[in-house]
Amino acid sequence: NMKFDKIDIQKFDSTGNYILSEYYLFSYSYSDSCWAERFLQADFFIDVYYKCKIDISFYINRKKNNKSYKQKIETQIEINIPSKIENLLESINKIEKLSLKKCYWDTFLEDSEREHFVINHQNTSHNIGIEILLKKVNPQNESEELFFNLYSEIKKWREEVYNKILYEKSITTSHN
């Protein structure tokens, strides 16, 4: 099992924004609402070679001697990224001036799921947060169009990664 330290990849600056290491193109942090049973938390870090490190944790329900309990699963993996995501990141990289808002939301709920992106573009770490979006965003420019395509691909991929790890952990016995 690989071990990497998230702080080596991105750190906060004095204004509370993340600064992503120059060896990385992109990061995505996700956290389920604290009411979600699985309470999934995941960090994706894509480097300049389009390799991805993922730090992920969630809870699964287990049974032992007729008692139910929650087990926390925590793991780190390194995987290749889907080609659609690689293509979108390449296109974003080619944009002359990245034009994205710091935050996109149309509804705010305390304790809702959290999503945060950092895109390294022309030696600057651009931070983009997503709160709750109930309505489909109408992209205002090429940056937003590519970003929201990327967002929908990343969400699909996140759930695929989660389900793969969930499956692997569920078939292993609960005595590990």
CSV table of C-alpha atoms in Angstrom, one decimal, residues 25-28 43-54 79-94 115 117-120 143 145-162:
chain,number,residue,atom,x,y,z
A,25,LEU,CA,-2.0,19.9,-12.7
A,26,PHE,CA,-5.1,19.4,-10.7
A,27,SER,CA,-6.7,18.4,-7.4
A,28,TYR,CA,-10.2,17.5,-6.4
A,43,ASP,CA,-8.8,13.6,-2.5
A,44,PHE,CA,-7.6,13.2,-6.1
A,45,PHE,CA,-4.3,14.6,-7.2
A,46,ILE,CA,-3.3,14.5,-10.9
A,47,ASP,CA,0.3,15.1,-11.7
A,48,VAL,CA,1.9,16.5,-14.9
A,49,TYR,CA,2.2,12.9,-16.3
A,50,TYR,CA,-1.5,12.4,-15.8
A,51,LYS,CA,-1.0,9.9,-13.0
A,52,CYS,CA,-3.5,10.1,-10.2
A,53,LYS,CA,-3.0,9.6,-6.5
A,54,ILE,CA,-6.1,9.1,-4.5
A,79,ILE,CA,-4.2,4.9,-10.9
A,80,ASN,CA,-4.3,6.1,-14.5
A,81,ILE,CA,-6.9,8.7,-15.2
A,82,PRO,CA,-9.7,8.2,-17.7
A,83,SER,CA,-8.8,9.5,-21.2
A,84,LYS,CA,-11.8,11.9,-21.2
A,85,ILE,CA,-10.5,13.6,-18.1
A,86,GLU,CA,-7.0,13.8,-19.5
A,87,ASN,CA,-8.3,15.4,-22.7
A,88,LEU,CA,-10.3,18.0,-20.7
A,89,LEU,CA,-7.3,18.8,-18.5
A,90,GLU,CA,-5.2,19.3,-21.7
A,91,SER,CA,-7.8,21.6,-23.1
A,92,ILE,CA,-8.0,23.6,-19.9
A,93,ASN,CA,-4.2,23.9,-20.0
A,94,LYS,CA,-4.3,25.4,-23.5
A,115,GLU,CA,-16.2,19.9,-3.3
A,117,PHE,CA,-10.9,22.0,-7.1
A,118,VAL,CA,-7.4,23.4,-7.6
A,119,ILE,CA,-6.2,23.9,-11.1
A,120,ASN,CA,-2.5,24.8,-11.8
A,143,SER,CA,-13.2,27.9,-19.2
A,145,GLU,CA,-17.6,25.0,-20.3
A,146,LEU,CA,-14.5,22.8,-20.0
A,147,PHE,CA,-14.6,23.0,-16.2
A,148,PHE,CA,-18.2,21.8,-15.9
A,149,ASN,CA,-17.6,19.0,-18.4
A,150,LEU,CA,-14.6,18.0,-16.2
A,151,TYR,CA,-16.7,18.3,-13.1
A,152,SER,CA,-19.3,15.8,-14.4
A,153,GLU,CA,-16.6,13.3,-15.5
A,154,ILE,CA,-14.8,13.6,-12.2
A,155,LYS,CA,-18.1,12.9,-10.3
A,156,LYS,CA,-18.7,9.8,-12.3
A,157,TRP,CA,-15.1,8.6,-11.9
A,158,ARG,CA,-15.2,9.3,-8.1
A,159,GLU,CA,-18.2,7.0,-7.7
A,160,GLU,CA,-16.5,4.3,-9.9
A,161,VAL,CA,-13.4,4.4,-7.7
A,162,TYR,CA,-15.5,4.3,-4.6
